[in-house]
CSV table of C-alpha atoms and ligand atoms in Angstrom, one decimal:
chain,number,residue,atom,x,y,z
A,1,UNK,CA,-9.8,26.1,-1.8
A,2,UNK,CA,-10.0,22.9,0.2
A,3,UNK,CA,-9.6,23.2,3.9
A,4,UNK,CA,-6.7,21.6,5.8
A,5,UNK,CA,-8.0,18.7,8.0
A,6,UNK,CA,-6.4,18.7,11.4
A,7,UNK,CA,-6.7,15.4,13.3
A,8,UNK,CA,-6.7,15.4,17.1
A,9,UNK,CA,-4.6,12.3,17.6
A,10,UNK,CA,-1.5,11.1,15.8
A,11,UNK,CA,-1.8,7.3,15.9
A,12,UNK,CA,-2.5,5.0,13.1
A,13,UNK,CA,-5.9,6.4,12.2
A,14,UNK,CA,-4.5,9.9,11.7
A,15,UNK,CA,-1.7,8.4,9.7
A,16,UNK,CA,-4.2,6.5,7.4
A,17,UNK,CA,-6.3,9.6,7.1
A,18,UNK,CA,-3.2,11.5,5.9
A,19,UNK,CA,-2.4,8.7,3.4
A,20,UNK,CA,-6.0,8.9,2.1
A,21,UNK,CA,-5.8,12.7,1.7
A,22,UNK,CA,-2.6,12.7,-0.4
A,23,UNK,CA,-4.0,11.6,-3.8
A,24,UNK,CA,-7.0,13.9,-3.6
A,25,UNK,CA,-4.8,16.9,-2.7
A,26,UNK,CA,-6.2,17.2,0.8
A,27,UNK,CA,-3.7,18.2,3.4
A,28,UNK,CA,-4.3,16.2,6.6
A,29,UNK,CA,-2.3,17.1,9.7
A,30,UNK,CA,-2.4,14.7,12.7
A,31,UNK,CA,-1.4,16.4,15.9
A,32,UNK,CA,-0.9,15.3,19.5
A,33,UNK,CA,-3.8,16.8,21.5
A,34,UNK,CA,-2.1,16.1,24.8
A,35,UNK,CA,1.0,18.2,24.0
A,36,UNK,CA,1.6,21.6,25.8
A,37,UNK,CA,2.6,23.4,22.6
A,38,UNK,CA,0.9,26.2,20.7
A,39,UNK,CA,-0.4,24.8,17.3
A,40,UNK,CA,-0.3,27.0,14.3
A,41,UNK,CA,-4.0,26.5,13.4
A,42,UNK,CA,-5.6,28.5,10.6
A,43,UNK,CA,-9.1,30.0,10.8
A,44,UNK,CA,-10.3,27.8,7.9
A,45,UNK,CA,-8.8,24.5,9.2
A,46,UNK,CA,-11.4,21.7,9.9
A,47,UNK,CA,-10.7,19.8,13.1
A,48,UNK,CA,-11.6,16.1,13.4
A,49,UNK,CA,-10.6,13.3,15.8
A,50,UNK,CA,-9.1,9.9,15.9
A,51,UNK,CA,-9.3,9.6,19.7
A,52,UNK,CA,-12.1,10.6,22.0
A,53,UNK,CA,-10.3,11.7,25.1
A,54,UNK,CA,-7.5,14.1,25.7
A,55,UNK,CA,-6.3,16.5,28.3
A,56,UNK,CA,-6.9,20.2,28.6
A,57,UNK,CA,-3.3,20.8,27.4
A,58,UNK,CA,-2.4,23.9,25.4
A,59,UNK,CA,-2.9,22.0,22.1
A,60,UNK,CA,-5.9,20.1,23.4
A,61,UNK,CA,-7.8,23.3,24.3
A,62,UNK,CA,-6.8,25.0,21.1
A,63,UNK,CA,-8.3,22.1,19.1
A,64,UNK,CA,-11.5,22.0,21.2
A,65,UNK,CA,-12.1,25.7,21.0
A,66,UNK,CA,-11.5,26.0,17.2
A,67,UNK,CA,-14.7,27.2,15.5
A,68,UNK,CA,-14.4,24.4,12.9
A,69,UNK,CA,-14.1,21.6,15.5
A,70,UNK,CA,-16.6,19.1,14.0
A,71,UNK,CA,-19.0,16.8,15.8
A,72,UNK,CA,-18.8,18.4,19.2
A,73,UNK,CA,-22.3,17.3,20.1
A,74,UNK,CA,-21.8,13.7,18.9
A,75,UNK,CA,-18.5,13.4,20.8
A,76,UNK,CA,-20.1,14.7,24.0
A,77,UNK,CA,-22.8,12.1,23.7
A,78,UNK,CA,-20.6,9.2,22.8
A,79,UNK,CA,-17.5,9.6,25.0
A,80,UNK,CA,-19.6,8.8,28.1
A,81,UNK,CA,-21.2,5.3,27.9
A,82,UNK,CA,-24.1,6.5,30.1
A,83,UNK,CA,-24.9,9.3,27.7
A,84,UNK,CA,-24.4,7.0,24.7
A,85,UNK,CA,-26.7,4.3,26.0
A,86,UNK,CA,-29.3,7.0,26.8
A,87,UNK,CA,-29.0,8.3,23.3
A,88,UNK,CA,-29.7,4.8,21.9
A,89,UNK,CA,-32.7,4.4,24.1
A,90,UNK,CA,-34.1,7.9,23.1
A,91,UNK,CA,-33.7,7.1,19.4
A,92,UNK,CA,-35.3,3.7,20.0
A,93,UNK,CA,-32.2,1.8,18.8
A,94,UNK,CA,-32.1,-1.6,20.4
A,95,UNK,CA,-29.2,-2.1,22.8
A,96,UNK,CA,-28.4,-4.5,25.6
A,97,UNK,CA,-30.3,-3.9,28.9
A,98,UNK,CA,-28.2,-1.6,31.1
A,99,UNK,CA,-28.2,0.8,34.0
A,100,UNK,CA,-25.9,3.3,35.6
A,101,UNK,CA,-24.3,2.1,38.8
A,102,UNK,CA,-24.9,4.6,41.6
A,103,UNK,CA,-24.9,4.7,45.4
A,104,UNK,CA,-24.1,1.7,47.6
A,105,UNK,CA,-26.6,-1.1,46.9
A,106,UNK,CA,-24.6,-2.3,43.9
A,107,UNK,CA,-25.4,-6.0,44.3
A,108,UNK,CA,-29.2,-5.4,43.9
A,109,UNK,CA,-28.6,-3.1,40.9
A,110,UNK,CA,-26.3,-5.6,39.2
A,111,UNK,CA,-28.8,-8.4,39.8
A,112,UNK,CA,-31.6,-6.4,38.3
A,113,UNK,CA,-29.6,-6.3,35.0
A,114,UNK,CA,-29.0,-10.0,34.9
A,115,UNK,CA,-27.1,-13.0,36.3
A,116,UNK,CA,-24.1,-12.3,34.1
A,117,UNK,CA,-23.2,-8.6,33.7
A,118,UNK,CA,-20.4,-6.6,32.1
A,119,UNK,CA,-19.4,-3.5,34.1
A,120,UNK,CA,-17.9,-0.8,31.8
A,121,UNK,CA,-16.2,2.3,32.9
A,122,UNK,CA,-18.2,5.3,31.5
A,123,UNK,CA,-15.2,7.1,30.1
A,124,UNK,CA,-11.9,6.2,28.6
A,125,UNK,CA,-12.2,2.4,27.9
A,126,UNK,CA,-11.1,0.9,24.6
A,127,UNK,CA,-9.9,-2.5,23.3
A,128,UNK,CA,-11.8,-4.2,26.2
A,129,UNK,CA,-10.0,-2.0,28.9
A,130,UNK,CA,-12.0,-0.6,31.7
A,131,UNK,CA,-14.4,-3.6,31.8
A,132,UNK,CA,-15.1,-6.2,34.4
A,133,UNK,CA,-17.2,-9.4,34.2
A,134,UNK,CA,-19.6,-9.9,37.1
A,135,UNK,CA,-21.9,-12.7,37.9
A,136,UNK,CA,-24.4,-13.4,40.6
A,137,UNK,CA,-22.6,-14.2,43.9
A,138,UNK,CA,-19.5,-12.1,43.1
A,139,UNK,CA,-18.6,-9.1,45.3
A,140,UNK,CA,-19.1,-5.8,43.4
A,141,UNK,CA,-16.3,-3.2,43.7
A,142,UNK,CA,-17.4,-0.1,45.6
A,143,UNK,CA,-15.6,2.2,43.1
A,144,UNK,CA,-17.9,1.2,40.3
A,145,UNK,CA,-20.6,3.5,41.7
A,146,UNK,CA,-20.9,6.7,39.8
A,147,UNK,CA,-18.1,5.6,37.4
A,148,UNK,CA,-19.6,2.7,35.5
A,149,UNK,CA,-22.6,1.3,33.7
A,150,UNK,CA,-23.7,-2.3,34.0
A,151,UNK,CA,-24.8,-4.2,30.9
A,152,UNK,CA,-26.4,-7.6,30.6
A,153,UNK,CA,-24.0,-10.2,29.1
A,154,UNK,CA,-25.4,-10.9,25.6
A,155,UNK,CA,-25.2,-14.5,24.3
A,156,UNK,CA,-24.5,-13.3,20.8
A,157,UNK,CA,-23.8,-15.7,17.9
A,158,UNK,CA,-21.3,-13.2,16.3
A,159,UNK,CA,-20.5,-9.5,16.1
A,160,UNK,CA,-20.9,-7.2,13.2
A,161,UNK,CA,-20.4,-3.5,12.6
A,162,UNK,CA,-21.7,-0.9,10.2
A,163,UNK,CA,-19.5,2.0,9.0
A,164,UNK,CA,-21.3,4.9,7.4
A,165,UNK,CA,-20.7,8.5,6.4
A,166,UNK,CA,-22.8,11.6,6.4
A,167,UNK,CA,-22.1,15.0,4.9
A,168,UNK,CA,-23.3,18.5,5.9
A,169,UNK,CA,-26.3,18.2,3.5
A,170,UNK,CA,-27.5,15.1,5.4
A,171,UNK,CA,-26.6,12.7,2.6
A,172,UNK,CA,-25.5,9.3,3.9
A,173,UNK,CA,-23.7,6.3,2.5
A,174,UNK,CA,-22.9,2.9,4.1
A,175,UNK,CA,-20.6,-0.1,3.6
A,176,UNK,CA,-22.0,-3.6,3.9
A,177,UNK,CA,-22.0,-5.0,7.5
A,178,UNK,CA,-18.6,-6.4,8.5
A,179,UNK,CA,-18.3,-9.5,10.6
A,180,UNK,CA,-15.8,-9.1,13.5
A,181,UNK,CA,-14.0,-11.4,15.8
A,182,UNK,CA,-12.9,-10.1,19.1
A,183,UNK,CA,-10.7,-11.9,21.7
A,184,UNK,CA,-10.3,-10.4,25.2
A,185,UNK,CA,-12.1,-7.3,23.9
A,186,UNK,CA,-9.6,-6.7,21.1
A,187,UNK,CA,-10.5,-6.9,17.4
A,188,UNK,CA,-8.5,-9.8,15.9
A,189,UNK,CA,-10.0,-9.9,12.4
A,190,UNK,CA,-12.9,-8.7,10.2
A,191,UNK,CA,-14.5,-10.2,7.1
A,192,UNK,CA,-16.6,-8.3,4.6
A,193,UNK,CA,-18.3,-9.0,1.4
A,194,UNK,CA,-20.1,-12.3,2.4
A,195,UNK,CA,-23.9,-12.3,2.0
A,196,UNK,CA,-25.6,-10.4,4.8
A,197,UNK,CA,-29.3,-10.8,5.6
A,198,UNK,CA,-31.0,-7.8,4.0
A,199,UNK,CA,-33.0,-7.1,7.1
A,200,UNK,CA,-29.9,-6.7,9.2
A,201,UNK,CA,-28.3,-4.3,6.7
A,202,UNK,CA,-31.6,-2.3,6.5
A,203,UNK,CA,-32.0,-2.1,10.3
A,204,UNK,CA,-28.4,-1.1,10.8
A,205,UNK,CA,-28.5,1.6,8.2
A,206,UNK,CA,-31.7,3.0,9.6
A,207,UNK,CA,-30.3,3.2,13.1
A,208,UNK,CA,-26.9,4.6,12.3
A,209,UNK,CA,-28.6,7.0,9.9
A,210,UNK,CA,-31.0,8.1,12.7
A,211,UNK,CA,-28.1,8.6,15.1
A,212,UNK,CA,-26.0,10.6,12.7
A,213,UNK,CA,-29.0,12.8,11.7
A,214,UNK,CA,-29.8,13.4,15.4
A,215,UNK,CA,-26.3,14.6,16.1
A,216,UNK,CA,-26.0,16.6,12.8
A,217,UNK,CA,-22.9,14.4,12.3
A,218,UNK,CA,-20.3,15.0,9.5
A,219,UNK,CA,-17.9,12.3,8.6
A,220,UNK,CA,-17.6,8.6,9.3
A,221,UNK,CA,-19.2,6.9,12.3
A,222,UNK,CA,-19.1,3.2,13.2
A,223,UNK,CA,-21.7,1.2,15.0
A,224,UNK,CA,-20.8,-2.2,16.7
A,225,UNK,CA,-23.5,-4.7,17.0
A,226,UNK,CA,-24.2,-8.1,18.5
A,227,UNK,CA,-26.2,-10.6,16.4
A,228,UNK,CA,-28.7,-12.5,18.6
A,229,UNK,CA,-31.1,-15.0,16.9
A,230,UNK,CA,-30.4,-13.2,13.6
A,231,UNK,CA,-31.4,-9.8,15.0
A,232,UNK,CA,-29.0,-6.9,15.8
A,233,UNK,CA,-28.5,-5.3,19.1
A,234,UNK,CA,-26.2,-2.2,19.2
A,235,UNK,CA,-23.1,-2.6,21.4
A,236,UNK,CA,-21.4,0.8,21.0
A,237,UNK,CA,-20.7,3.7,18.7
A,238,UNK,CA,-17.4,5.2,17.5
A,239,UNK,CA,-17.5,8.8,16.2
A,240,UNK,CA,-14.6,8.3,13.9
A,241,UNK,CA,-13.0,5.9,11.4
A,242,UNK,CA,-12.9,2.4,12.9
A,243,UNK,CA,-10.7,-0.6,12.9
A,244,UNK,CA,-13.5,-2.8,11.5
A,245,UNK,CA,-13.5,-0.5,8.5
A,246,UNK,CA,-9.8,-0.9,7.6
A,247,UNK,CA,-10.6,-3.6,4.9
A,248,UNK,CA,-12.2,-0.7,2.9
A,249,UNK,CA,-8.7,0.5,2.0
A,250,UNK,CA,-8.4,-2.0,-0.8
A,251,UNK,CA,-11.7,-3.9,-0.5
A,252,UNK,CA,-14.0,-1.0,-1.5
A,253,UNK,CA,-14.0,1.5,-4.3
A,254,UNK,CA,-13.6,4.3,-1.7
A,255,UNK,CA,-12.1,3.7,1.7
A,256,UNK,CA,-13.6,4.9,5.0
A,257,UNK,CA,-10.7,7.3,5.4
A,258,UNK,CA,-11.4,9.0,2.1
A,259,UNK,CA,-15.1,9.1,2.8
A,260,UNK,CA,-14.4,10.8,6.2
A,261,UNK,CA,-12.3,13.4,4.5
A,262,UNK,CA,-14.7,13.9,1.6
A,263,UNK,CA,-17.5,14.5,4.1
A,264,UNK,CA,-15.4,17.0,6.2
A,265,UNK,CA,-14.1,18.9,3.1
A,266,UNK,CA,-17.5,19.1,1.4
A,267,UNK,CA,-16.3,16.9,-1.5
A,268,UNK,CA,-18.8,14.6,-3.2
A,269,UNK,CA,-19.9,11.6,-1.1
A,270,UNK,CA,-20.5,8.5,-3.2
A,271,UNK,CA,-21.8,5.1,-2.3
A,272,UNK,CA,-18.8,2.8,-2.0
A,273,UNK,CA,-18.9,-0.3,-4.2
A,274,UNK,CA,-17.7,-3.7,-2.9
A,275,UNK,CA,-17.1,-6.5,-5.4
A,276,UNK,CA,-15.0,-9.2,-3.8
A,277,UNK,CA,-14.5,-10.6,-0.3
A,278,UNK,CA,-12.0,-9.2,2.2
A,279,UNK,CA,-10.4,-10.1,5.4
A,280,UNK,CA,-8.7,-7.6,7.7
A,281,UNK,CA,-6.3,-9.1,10.1
A,282,UNK,CA,-4.8,-7.1,13.0
A,283,UNK,CA,-1.1,-7.5,13.7
A,284,UNK,CA,-0.9,-7.4,17.5
A,285,UNK,CA,2.6,-7.0,18.9
A,286,UNK,CA,4.2,-8.7,15.9
A,287,UNK,CA,7.5,-8.2,14.1
A,288,UNK,CA,7.2,-7.2,10.5
A,289,UNK,CA,7.6,-10.2,8.1
A,290,UNK,CA,8.3,-9.7,4.4
A,291,UNK,CA,6.8,-13.2,3.8
A,292,UNK,CA,3.3,-11.7,4.2
A,293,UNK,CA,3.8,-10.0,0.9
A,294,UNK,CA,4.0,-13.3,-0.8
A,295,UNK,CA,0.3,-13.9,-0.2
A,296,UNK,CA,-1.9,-13.1,-3.2
A,297,UNK,CA,-4.2,-10.1,-2.5
A,298,UNK,CA,-2.5,-9.2,0.8
A,299,UNK,CA,-1.9,-5.5,1.5
A,300,UNK,CA,0.2,-4.8,4.5
A,301,UNK,CA,-0.3,-1.6,6.5
A,302,UNK,CA,2.5,-1.2,9.0
A,303,UNK,CA,2.1,1.7,11.5
A,304,UNK,CA,5.7,2.1,12.5
A,305,UNK,CA,5.0,2.0,16.2
A,306,UNK,CA,7.1,0.5,19.0
A,307,UNK,CA,6.2,-3.2,19.3
A,308,UNK,CA,4.7,-4.1,22.6
A,309,UNK,CA,2.7,-7.3,23.5
A,310,UNK,CA,-0.9,-7.1,22.3
A,311,UNK,CA,-0.4,-3.6,20.8
A,312,UNK,CA,-1.9,-2.9,17.3
A,313,UNK,CA,1.2,-2.4,15.2
A,314,UNK,CA,-0.3,-2.9,11.8
A,315,UNK,CA,-2.9,-4.9,9.8
A,316,UNK,CA,-3.1,-7.0,6.7
A,317,UNK,CA,-6.0,-6.7,4.3
A,318,UNK,CA,-6.5,-9.7,2.0
A,319,UNK,CA,-8.9,-8.8,-0.8
A,320,UNK,CA,-9.8,-11.5,-3.4
A,321,UNK,CA,-12.6,-11.7,-6.0
A,322,UNK,CA,-14.5,-14.6,-4.3
A,323,UNK,CA,-14.6,-17.1,-1.5
A,324,UNK,CA,-12.4,-19.8,-3.1
A,325,UNK,CA,-9.6,-17.5,-3.9
A,326,UNK,CA,-9.8,-15.8,-0.5
A,327,UNK,CA,-9.6,-19.2,1.1
A,328,UNK,CA,-6.5,-20.0,-0.8
A,329,UNK,CA,-4.9,-16.7,0.3
A,330,UNK,CA,-5.9,-17.4,3.9
A,331,UNK,CA,-4.3,-20.8,3.8
A,332,UNK,CA,-1.1,-19.3,2.4
A,333,UNK,CA,-1.1,-16.6,5.1
A,334,UNK,CA,-1.8,-19.2,7.8
A,335,UNK,CA,1.3,-21.0,6.7
A,336,UNK,CA,3.3,-17.8,7.4
A,337,UNK,CA,1.9,-17.2,10.8
A,338,UNK,CA,2.9,-18.5,14.2
A,339,UNK,CA,0.4,-20.5,16.2
A,340,UNK,CA,-1.0,-17.6,18.1
A,341,UNK,CA,-2.0,-16.0,14.8
A,342,UNK,CA,-3.0,-19.0,12.8
A,343,UNK,CA,-6.3,-19.1,14.9
A,344,UNK,CA,-7.2,-15.9,13.0
A,345,UNK,CA,-6.8,-17.6,9.6
A,346,UNK,CA,-8.8,-20.5,11.0
A,347,UNK,CA,-11.6,-18.2,12.1
A,348,UNK,CA,-11.8,-16.5,8.8
A,349,UNK,CA,-11.8,-19.9,6.9
A,350,UNK,CA,-14.6,-21.1,9.1
A,351,UNK,CA,-16.6,-18.0,8.2
A,352,UNK,CA,-16.1,-18.6,4.5
A,353,UNK,CA,-17.2,-22.2,4.9
A,354,UNK,CA,-20.4,-21.3,6.9
B,401,LIG,P1,-14.4,-1.3,23.6
B,401,LIG,O1,-14.7,0.1,23.7
B,401,LIG,O2,-13.3,-1.8,24.4
B,401,LIG,O3,-14.4,-1.9,22.2
B,401,LIG,P2,-16.9,-2.8,23.9
B,401,LIG,O4,-18.0,-2.4,24.7
B,401,LIG,O5,-17.1,-2.9,22.4
B,401,LIG,O6,-15.7,-2.0,24.4
B,401,LIG,O7,-16.5,-4.3,24.4
B,401,LIG,C1,-15.4,-5.0,23.8
B,401,LIG,C2,-15.9,-6.4,23.4
B,401,LIG,O8,-16.3,-7.1,24.6
B,401,LIG,C3,-17.1,-6.5,22.5
B,401,LIG,O9,-16.7,-6.4,21.2
B,401,LIG,C4,-17.6,-7.9,22.8
B,401,LIG,O10,-16.9,-8.9,22.3
B,401,LIG,C5,-17.5,-7.9,24.4
B,401,LIG,N1,-18.7,-7.4,25.0
B,401,LIG,C6,-18.9,-6.1,25.3
B,401,LIG,N2,-20.1,-5.9,25.9
B,401,LIG,C7,-20.7,-7.1,25.9
B,401,LIG,C8,-22.0,-7.6,26.3
B,401,LIG,N3,-22.9,-6.8,26.9
B,401,LIG,N4,-22.2,-8.9,26.2
B,401,LIG,C9,-21.3,-9.8,25.7
B,401,LIG,N5,-20.1,-9.4,25.2
B,401,LIG,C10,-19.8,-8.0,25.3
B,402,LIG,MG1,-15.9,-2.0,20.9
C-alpha cells in the first residue's frame, strides 16, 4: 500500500505535486497549514511541505507533530538564514561572505562584510521580500539587529540552480544545472539543456549531495547559486520542489514533482533524462491568453489564482529538441507577449545565442 502524501501548503506547488501523483496512483492532499481546523490525518500518511513557515494553528500543529513529518531537521536548518549559512560553512560549501547582525554597532559590522551588502531577514523572506540593499555611507536600520544577516553583494555573471532528489536509502539523482534570470528578486525565467561546464555540474552535485546526506533528507531539494568567474557560490537552499525546476514537467523524462513523490513514497528513484532544450517562463500577474497555445512546444500551467500585480499565476514551459527550434518558439511567443514580458523572450534568446 502506498502512503497518502499530505502537503503542508495549498498553493501551486501542492497543486502540481497532486497532478504528478495522479498517473502513478499516489494520492496527494495539499492542505492549508494555517487553518484552525482538525485535519483527518491517518497514521500512515507522509507529510511534506511546499512552504517553509506556518503558524501554530490547529492544522499546523497537527502536521508538525505527525510521526511521518519528513525532513524536520532540514527544515529547521534551512528556514533560518543564519542556520542555513552556518550549515553551508560547516559542510565547506562555498557561499557569499556573511555575518549575523547583532547589537548596535551595525555600521562597522556591515562594513566588515563589504562596501555593498544585502541585508536579508533571517526568516520568512521569499521572491526578494525581506531584503535591503546597503552600501557604505548609508544609515543602517536599528531593527536589523538580531533579525537579519548581512551578505556581501556578489558581482555574478549569472545565476544557476541545481535540483536533486534523495531517497531514504541515500540514493541521489540530479537534473542538469538550470540557468535562471531574476528581476527584483523574482524568478522571471529559466533555461535548461544548454551545455554546462562539467566542473560546475560536478561541484554542485557534490555540495547538494553532501547537504542532503547531512540532513538525512528525503525528497527534492533545490540549491540556488551565483556564477562568479566560472565558479559556483551557493546563494540559498530550498527544502522542497522549486520554481527553477518547473521546466522538468515536460523537459525531462521524470519531473521534479514526481521525483519528490517517488522519494517520499519509497518508489524507485531514477536518473531523469533530458534530451532537448527548455525555457520556463513565469506568468506574473497576467491574464490567461489562449494565443500562448499556438506556440510550438509550449505547455501552459495555469494555477487558477486571483490575479494581482507581480503574483506568480502560472508558467509556460517551452520544450524543443534543439536551440534553433527553441529560438523559433521563443520568437513566436515574443510576438504574443506585451512589452513587459517580451524582455523575457529576449533574455532567453540571448542565452541561446551565447
Ligand atoms: P529569495 O528567498 O527571495 O529567493 P534570495 O536570497 O535568493 O532570496 O535573493 C533573491 C535574488 O536576489 C537572488 O536570486 C539574486 O538575484 C539576488 N541576490 C540575493 N543575494 C545576493 C547577493 N549576495 N549578491 C547579489 N545578488 C543577490
Ligand atoms: Mg532565492
